[in-house]
Short mmCIF file of C-alpha atoms in Angstrom, two decimals:
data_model
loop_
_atom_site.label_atom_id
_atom_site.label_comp_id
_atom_site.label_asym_id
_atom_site.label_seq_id
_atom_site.Cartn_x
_atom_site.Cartn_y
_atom_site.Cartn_z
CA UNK A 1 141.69 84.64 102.58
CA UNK A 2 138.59 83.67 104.53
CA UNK A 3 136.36 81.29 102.90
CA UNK A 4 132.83 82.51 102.23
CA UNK A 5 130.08 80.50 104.22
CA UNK A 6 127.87 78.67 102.27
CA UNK A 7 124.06 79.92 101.95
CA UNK A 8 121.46 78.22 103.10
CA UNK A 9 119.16 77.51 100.69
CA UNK A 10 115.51 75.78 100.75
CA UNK A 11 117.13 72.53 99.69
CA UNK A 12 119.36 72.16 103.15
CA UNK A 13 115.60 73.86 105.23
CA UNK A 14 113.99 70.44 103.14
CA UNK A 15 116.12 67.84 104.25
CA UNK A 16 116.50 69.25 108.06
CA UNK A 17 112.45 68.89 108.19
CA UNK A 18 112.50 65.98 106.33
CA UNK A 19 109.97 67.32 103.21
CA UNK A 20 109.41 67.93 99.40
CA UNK A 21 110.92 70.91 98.69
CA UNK A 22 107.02 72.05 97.68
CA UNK A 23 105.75 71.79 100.90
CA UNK A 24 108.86 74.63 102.33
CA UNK A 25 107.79 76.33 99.73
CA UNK A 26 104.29 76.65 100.91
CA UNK A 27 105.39 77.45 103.81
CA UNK A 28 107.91 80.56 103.05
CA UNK A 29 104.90 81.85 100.31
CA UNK A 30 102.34 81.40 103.24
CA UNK A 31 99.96 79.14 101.28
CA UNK A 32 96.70 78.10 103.30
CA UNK A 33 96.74 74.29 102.21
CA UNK A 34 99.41 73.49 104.61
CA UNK A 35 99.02 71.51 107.82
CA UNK A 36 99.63 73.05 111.18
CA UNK A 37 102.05 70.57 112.13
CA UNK A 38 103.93 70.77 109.05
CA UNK A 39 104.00 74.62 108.56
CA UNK A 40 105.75 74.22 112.66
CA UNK A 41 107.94 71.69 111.18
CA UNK A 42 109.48 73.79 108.27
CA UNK A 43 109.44 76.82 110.23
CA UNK A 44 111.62 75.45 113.11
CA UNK A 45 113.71 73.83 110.70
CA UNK A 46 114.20 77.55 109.01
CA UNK A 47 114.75 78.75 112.49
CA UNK A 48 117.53 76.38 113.34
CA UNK A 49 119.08 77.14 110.20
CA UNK A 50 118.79 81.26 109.64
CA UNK A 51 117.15 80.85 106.13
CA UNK A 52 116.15 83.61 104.44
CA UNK A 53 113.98 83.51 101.31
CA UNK A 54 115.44 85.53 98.49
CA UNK A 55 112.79 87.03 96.15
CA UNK A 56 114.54 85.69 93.56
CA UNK A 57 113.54 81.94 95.10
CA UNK A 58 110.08 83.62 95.50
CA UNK A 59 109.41 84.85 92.07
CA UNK A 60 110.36 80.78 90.49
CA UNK A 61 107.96 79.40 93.47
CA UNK A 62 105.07 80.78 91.59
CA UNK A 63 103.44 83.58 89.64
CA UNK A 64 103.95 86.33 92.38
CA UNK A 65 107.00 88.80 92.17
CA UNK A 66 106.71 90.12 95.83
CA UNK A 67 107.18 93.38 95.35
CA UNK A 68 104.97 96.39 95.79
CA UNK A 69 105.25 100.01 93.64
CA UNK A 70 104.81 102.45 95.32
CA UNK A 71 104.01 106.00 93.53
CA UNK A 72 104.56 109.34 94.64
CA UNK A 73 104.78 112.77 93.12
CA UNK A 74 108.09 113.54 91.39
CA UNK A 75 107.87 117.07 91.27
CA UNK A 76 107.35 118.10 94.71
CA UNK A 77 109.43 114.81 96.03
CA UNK A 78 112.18 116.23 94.23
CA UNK A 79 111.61 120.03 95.18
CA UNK A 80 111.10 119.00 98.62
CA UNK A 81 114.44 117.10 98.44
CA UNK A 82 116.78 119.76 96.77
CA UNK A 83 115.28 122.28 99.05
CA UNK A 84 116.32 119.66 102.08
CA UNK A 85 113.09 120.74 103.89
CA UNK A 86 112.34 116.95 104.46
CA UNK A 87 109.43 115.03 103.25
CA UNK A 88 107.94 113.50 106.41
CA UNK A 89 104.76 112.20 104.41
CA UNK A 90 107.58 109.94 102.19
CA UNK A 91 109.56 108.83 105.20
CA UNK A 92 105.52 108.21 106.97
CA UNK A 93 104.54 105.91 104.07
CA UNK A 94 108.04 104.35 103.71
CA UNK A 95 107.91 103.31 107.06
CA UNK A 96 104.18 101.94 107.38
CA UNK A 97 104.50 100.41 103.64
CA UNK A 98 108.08 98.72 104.24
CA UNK A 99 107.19 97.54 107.77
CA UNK A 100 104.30 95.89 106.57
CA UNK A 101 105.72 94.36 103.23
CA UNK A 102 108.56 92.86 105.37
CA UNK A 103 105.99 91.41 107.68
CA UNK A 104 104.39 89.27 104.76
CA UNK A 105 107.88 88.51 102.70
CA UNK A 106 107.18 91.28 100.22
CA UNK A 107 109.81 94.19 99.44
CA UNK A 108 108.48 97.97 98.47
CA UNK A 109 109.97 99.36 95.95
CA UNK A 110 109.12 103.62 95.53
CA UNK A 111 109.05 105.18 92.09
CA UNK A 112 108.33 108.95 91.61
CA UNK A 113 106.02 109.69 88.64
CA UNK A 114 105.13 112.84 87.47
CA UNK A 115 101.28 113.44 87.24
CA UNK A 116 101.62 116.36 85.10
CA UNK A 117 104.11 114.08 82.32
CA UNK A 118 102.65 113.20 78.82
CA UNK A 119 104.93 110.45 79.27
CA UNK A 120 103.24 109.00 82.32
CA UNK A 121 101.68 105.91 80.37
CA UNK A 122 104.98 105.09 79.01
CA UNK A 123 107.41 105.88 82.30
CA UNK A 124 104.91 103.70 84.43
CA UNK A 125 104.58 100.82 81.72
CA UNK A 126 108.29 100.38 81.67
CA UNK A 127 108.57 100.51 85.42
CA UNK A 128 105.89 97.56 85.29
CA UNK A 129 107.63 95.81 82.53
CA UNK A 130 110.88 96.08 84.61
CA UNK A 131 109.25 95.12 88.22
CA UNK A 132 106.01 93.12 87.39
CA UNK A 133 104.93 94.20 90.91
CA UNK A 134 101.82 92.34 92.57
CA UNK A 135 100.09 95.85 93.32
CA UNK A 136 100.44 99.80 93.54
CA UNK A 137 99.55 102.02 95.82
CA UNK A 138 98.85 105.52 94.74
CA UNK A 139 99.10 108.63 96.33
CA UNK A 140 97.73 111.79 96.13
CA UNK A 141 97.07 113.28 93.11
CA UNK A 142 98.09 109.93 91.36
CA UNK A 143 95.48 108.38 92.72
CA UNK A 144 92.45 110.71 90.87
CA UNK A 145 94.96 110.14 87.98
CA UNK A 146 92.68 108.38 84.87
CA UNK A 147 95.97 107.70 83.24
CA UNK A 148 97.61 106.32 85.49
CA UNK A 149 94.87 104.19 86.94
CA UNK A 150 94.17 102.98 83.16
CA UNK A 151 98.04 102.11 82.46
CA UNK A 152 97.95 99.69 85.61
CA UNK A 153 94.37 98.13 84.60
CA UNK A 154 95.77 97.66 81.24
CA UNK A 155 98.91 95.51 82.83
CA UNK A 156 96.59 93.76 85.31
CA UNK A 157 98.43 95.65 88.56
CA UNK A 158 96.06 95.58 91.08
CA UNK A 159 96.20 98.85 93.20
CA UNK A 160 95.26 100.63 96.50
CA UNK A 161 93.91 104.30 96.25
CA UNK A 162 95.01 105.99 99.20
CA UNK A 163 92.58 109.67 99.27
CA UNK A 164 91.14 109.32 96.22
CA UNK A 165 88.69 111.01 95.46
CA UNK A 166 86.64 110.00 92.25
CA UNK A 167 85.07 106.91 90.39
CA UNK A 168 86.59 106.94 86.63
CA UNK A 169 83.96 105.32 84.55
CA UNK A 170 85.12 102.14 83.05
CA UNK A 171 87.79 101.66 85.48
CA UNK A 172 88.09 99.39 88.48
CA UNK A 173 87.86 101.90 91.76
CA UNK A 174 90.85 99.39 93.32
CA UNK A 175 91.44 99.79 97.07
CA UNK A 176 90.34 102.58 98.82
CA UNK A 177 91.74 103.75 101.97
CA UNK A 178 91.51 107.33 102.91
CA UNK A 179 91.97 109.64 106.18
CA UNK A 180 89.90 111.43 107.68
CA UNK A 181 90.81 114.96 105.69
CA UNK A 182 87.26 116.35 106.53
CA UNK A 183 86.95 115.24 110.26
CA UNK A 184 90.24 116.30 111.41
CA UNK A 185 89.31 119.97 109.77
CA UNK A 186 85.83 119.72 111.44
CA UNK A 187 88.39 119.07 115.14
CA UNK A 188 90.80 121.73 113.87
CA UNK A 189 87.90 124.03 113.54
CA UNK A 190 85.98 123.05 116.24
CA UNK A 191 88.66 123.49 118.91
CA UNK A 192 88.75 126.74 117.65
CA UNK A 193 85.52 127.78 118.42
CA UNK A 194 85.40 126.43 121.85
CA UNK A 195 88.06 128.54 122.70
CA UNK A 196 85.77 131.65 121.24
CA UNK A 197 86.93 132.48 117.76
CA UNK A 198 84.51 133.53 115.77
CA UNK A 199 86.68 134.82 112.27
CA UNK A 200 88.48 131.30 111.52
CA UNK A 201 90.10 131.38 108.35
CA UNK A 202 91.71 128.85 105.75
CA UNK A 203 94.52 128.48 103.83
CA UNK A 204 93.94 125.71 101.85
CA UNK A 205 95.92 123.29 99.30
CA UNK A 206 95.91 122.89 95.70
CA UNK A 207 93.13 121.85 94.13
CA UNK A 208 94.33 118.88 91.85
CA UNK A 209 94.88 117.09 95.58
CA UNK A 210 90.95 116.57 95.91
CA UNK A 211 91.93 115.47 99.58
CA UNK A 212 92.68 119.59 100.39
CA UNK A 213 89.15 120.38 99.22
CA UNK A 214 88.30 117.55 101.85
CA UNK A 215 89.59 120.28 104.47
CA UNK A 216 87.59 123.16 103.21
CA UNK A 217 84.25 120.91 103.27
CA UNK A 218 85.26 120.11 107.04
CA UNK A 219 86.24 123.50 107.97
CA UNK A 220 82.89 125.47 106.09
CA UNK A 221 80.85 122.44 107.64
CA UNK A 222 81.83 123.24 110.91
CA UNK A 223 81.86 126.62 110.72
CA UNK A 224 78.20 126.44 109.10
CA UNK A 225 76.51 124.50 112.25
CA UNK A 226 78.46 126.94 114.88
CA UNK A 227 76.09 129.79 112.66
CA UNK A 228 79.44 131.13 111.72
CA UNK A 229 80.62 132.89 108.26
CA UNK A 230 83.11 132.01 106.39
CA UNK A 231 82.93 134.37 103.60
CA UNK A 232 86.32 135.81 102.74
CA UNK A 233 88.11 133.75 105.13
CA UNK A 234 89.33 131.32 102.56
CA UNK A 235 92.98 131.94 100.67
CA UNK A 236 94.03 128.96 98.67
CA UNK A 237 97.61 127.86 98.59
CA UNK A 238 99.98 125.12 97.27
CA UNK A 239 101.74 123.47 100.12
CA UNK A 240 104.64 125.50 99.39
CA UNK A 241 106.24 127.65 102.67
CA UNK A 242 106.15 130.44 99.28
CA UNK A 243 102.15 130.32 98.62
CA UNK A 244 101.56 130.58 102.88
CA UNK A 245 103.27 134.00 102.73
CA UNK A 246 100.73 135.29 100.28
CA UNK A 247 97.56 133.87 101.49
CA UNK A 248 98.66 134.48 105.45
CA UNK A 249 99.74 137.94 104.55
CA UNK A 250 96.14 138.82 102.29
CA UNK A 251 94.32 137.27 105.75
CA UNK A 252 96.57 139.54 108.04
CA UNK A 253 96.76 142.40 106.48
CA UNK A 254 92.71 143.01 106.41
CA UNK A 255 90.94 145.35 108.30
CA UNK A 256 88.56 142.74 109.66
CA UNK A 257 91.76 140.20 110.10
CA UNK A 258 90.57 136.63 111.48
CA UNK A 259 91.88 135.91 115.08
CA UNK A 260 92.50 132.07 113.91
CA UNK A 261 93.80 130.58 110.83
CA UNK A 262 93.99 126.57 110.34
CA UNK A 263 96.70 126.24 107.30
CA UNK A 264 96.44 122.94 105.36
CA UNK A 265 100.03 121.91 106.00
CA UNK A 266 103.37 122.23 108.33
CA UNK A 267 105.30 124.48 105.37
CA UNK A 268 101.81 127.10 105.16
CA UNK A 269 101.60 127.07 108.79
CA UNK A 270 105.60 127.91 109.11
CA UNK A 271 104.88 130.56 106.56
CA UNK A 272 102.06 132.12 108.57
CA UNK A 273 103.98 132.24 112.04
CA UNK A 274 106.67 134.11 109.57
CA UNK A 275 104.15 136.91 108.61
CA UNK A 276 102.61 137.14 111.75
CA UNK A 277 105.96 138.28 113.47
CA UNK A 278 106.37 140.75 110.53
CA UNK A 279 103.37 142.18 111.47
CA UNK A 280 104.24 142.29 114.97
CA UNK A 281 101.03 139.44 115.82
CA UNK A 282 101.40 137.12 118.92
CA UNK A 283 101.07 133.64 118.81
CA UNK A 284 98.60 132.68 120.32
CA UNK A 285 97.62 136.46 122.32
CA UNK A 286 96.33 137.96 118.79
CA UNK A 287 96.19 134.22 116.54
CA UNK A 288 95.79 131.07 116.91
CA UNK A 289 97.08 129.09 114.08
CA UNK A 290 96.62 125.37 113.29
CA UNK A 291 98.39 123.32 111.45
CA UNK A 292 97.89 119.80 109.61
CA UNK A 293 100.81 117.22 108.62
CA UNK A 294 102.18 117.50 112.70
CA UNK A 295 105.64 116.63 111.15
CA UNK A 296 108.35 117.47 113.61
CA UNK A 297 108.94 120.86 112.58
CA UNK A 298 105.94 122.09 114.60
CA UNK A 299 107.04 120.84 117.58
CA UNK A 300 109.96 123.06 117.75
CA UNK A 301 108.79 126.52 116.98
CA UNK A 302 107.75 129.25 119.63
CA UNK A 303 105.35 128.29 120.75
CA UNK A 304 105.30 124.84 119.27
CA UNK A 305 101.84 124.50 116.92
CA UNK A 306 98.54 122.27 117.48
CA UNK A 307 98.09 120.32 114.37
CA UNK A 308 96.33 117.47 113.02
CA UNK A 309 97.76 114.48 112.63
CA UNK A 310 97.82 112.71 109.83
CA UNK A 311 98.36 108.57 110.14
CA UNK A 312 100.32 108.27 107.19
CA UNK A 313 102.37 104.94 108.16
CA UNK A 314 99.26 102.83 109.32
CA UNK A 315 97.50 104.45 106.23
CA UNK A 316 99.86 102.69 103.78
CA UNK A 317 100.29 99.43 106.09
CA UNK A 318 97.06 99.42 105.54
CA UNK A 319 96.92 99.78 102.07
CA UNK A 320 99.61 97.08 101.54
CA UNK A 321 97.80 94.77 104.07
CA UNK A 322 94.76 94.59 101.75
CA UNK A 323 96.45 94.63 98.53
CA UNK A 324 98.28 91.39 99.90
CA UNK A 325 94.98 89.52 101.13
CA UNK A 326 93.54 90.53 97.92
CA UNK A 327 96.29 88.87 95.88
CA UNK A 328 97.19 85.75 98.20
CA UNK A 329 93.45 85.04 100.12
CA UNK A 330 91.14 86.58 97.10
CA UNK A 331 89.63 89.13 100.22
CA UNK A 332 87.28 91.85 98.55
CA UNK A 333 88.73 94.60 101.53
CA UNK A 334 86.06 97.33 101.90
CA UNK A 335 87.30 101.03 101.54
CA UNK A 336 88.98 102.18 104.70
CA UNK A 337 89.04 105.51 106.28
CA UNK A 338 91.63 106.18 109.22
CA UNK A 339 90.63 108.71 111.98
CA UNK A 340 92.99 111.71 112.53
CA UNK A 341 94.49 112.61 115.54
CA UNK A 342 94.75 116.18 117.05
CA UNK A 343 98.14 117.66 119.05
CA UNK A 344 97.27 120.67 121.13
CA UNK A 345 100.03 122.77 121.74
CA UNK A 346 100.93 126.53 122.41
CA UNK A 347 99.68 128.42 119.44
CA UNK A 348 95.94 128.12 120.02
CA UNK A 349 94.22 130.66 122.82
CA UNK A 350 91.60 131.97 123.62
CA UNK A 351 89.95 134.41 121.82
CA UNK A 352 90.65 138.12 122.76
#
């Protein structure tokens, strides 16, 4: 039976660089009162020997666990899941929040909660209990959640707020870092009128994600300085392919139908191509449809769809980035707001 190698632990990276075991420990947790020439000394020596610092070794260093929560909603997670329709907004923040832990010795650890629970205070205080992480981020709606934002003040968690929308009096606002919902539906919209539409409509998203009225300011604002009405162009949905059918077939079915809609995400938009065959409508010869979310879906339909792009990984990177200089370096990080980008594809024309 082969023998198991031995690990190597922070003892053998101390005596190959020839220091206290204090000062390797300063430099794995990244401390700032560490010499140059030292923190090259230990880090060589950690080199030579393949160390790797277990969180476990992390957590006794210090008061710090190294881990991150991060929250997401349960309900559609899960519905999204079962359905096996993909959720490329949790494998977009897995990857910018994991990537970015990893690059500062942290680990992310993702927990759904449901917003809509009674038990929210009580799931989230034993998943604090359990994890005593060293910050949260929220995401949308959890983080215009007073409950949730209360539970984590009352455990000292600090957390980043990624779209939120509100200021809860008496609680801390945490890190904000947002994109750009209303700007990219100001470029959706305005692409759209270059090309000559005139009747734009919108199908928007719930309303407890404050982030989809975000959308609706950017597309009326738009629509508002091109002297263009919006009245009974707006149909509000859920995100769900289900709630795209109704609202694209109330907007397609009218007498005065608009010759572009902008849908607030990839499942509405899918919905809306759907309904528009039905009816026997062209893409783009009698609509142009726009999408938001650009997750890979929309790059494969006939014709494939423009859409907005949301940066979701370098949204939560950044998120975790400032929670970690605001725990380790005490940085006050001002709130953020990421620019969208914008994929023009086949489904927008011009107008006929």
């Amino acid at each position: 039976m082969a023998r198991r190698r031995q690990a190597v632990t922070i003892k053998h990276v101390a005596a190959d660089a020839g220091v206290s075991l204090q000062t390797v420990s300063r430099v794995i947790n990244n401390e700032a009162n560490v010499r140059p020439e030292m923190r090259e000394k230990v880090q060589a020596s950690i080199d030579r020997l393949g160390y790797v610092p277990s969180i476990a070794a992390q957590r006794m260093s210090g008061s710090r666990s190294y881990l991150i929560l991060a929250l997401n909603d349960r309900e559609r997670t899960i519905s999204d899941w079962r359905a096996r329709q993909g959720t490329d907004w949790v494998d977009q923040m897995l990857l910018g929040g994991m990537l970015e832990c990893a690059e500062n010795g942290y680990r992310l650890i993702f927990e759904l909660v449901d917003t809509h629970n009674d038990h929210v205070e009580r799931e989230l205080g034993a998943a604090i209990a359990a994890l005593q992480p060293d910050g949260a981020i929220l995401t949308p709606p959890h983080s215009d959640n007073p409950q949730i934002l209360a539970t984590l003040t009352r455990h000292k968690v600090p957390f980043a707020r990624i779209g939120a929308q509100v200021h809860e009096e008496g609680l801390p606002d945490g890190i904000m870092v947002s994109m750009d919902d209303e700007g990219g539906a100001r470029m959706a919209t305005r692409h759209l009128i270059d090309l000559g539409h005139k009747a734009i409509a919108m199908i928007s998203g719930p309303s407890e994600y404050l982030l989809a009225g975000k959308r609706v300011d950017g597309w009326r604002a738009e629509m508002e300085a091109a002297g263009l009405s919006t009245e009974g162009l707006l149909q509000a949905g859920d995100f769900t392919y289900g709630s795209g059918v109704i609202a694209a077939r109330a907007l397609l079915t009218r007498d005065d139908r608009p010759s572009a809609i902008i849908a607030s995400n990839d499942q509405m938009a899918l919905a809306t191509v759907e309904i528009a065959a039905e009816l026997g409508l062209s893409i783009p010869a009698d609509l142009s449809l726009v999408s938001f979310d650009n997750t890979p879906l929309v790059r494969f339909t006939r014709p494939p769809l423009t859409a907005v792009d949301q940066p979701i990984a370098e949204t939560t990177a950044t998120a975790v980035r400032s929670l970690i200089a605001s725990q380790r370096d005490g940085i006050d990080t001002a709130p953020a707001v990421l620019p969208m980008g914008f994929e023009v594809r086949g489904s927008t024309g011009p107008a006929v």
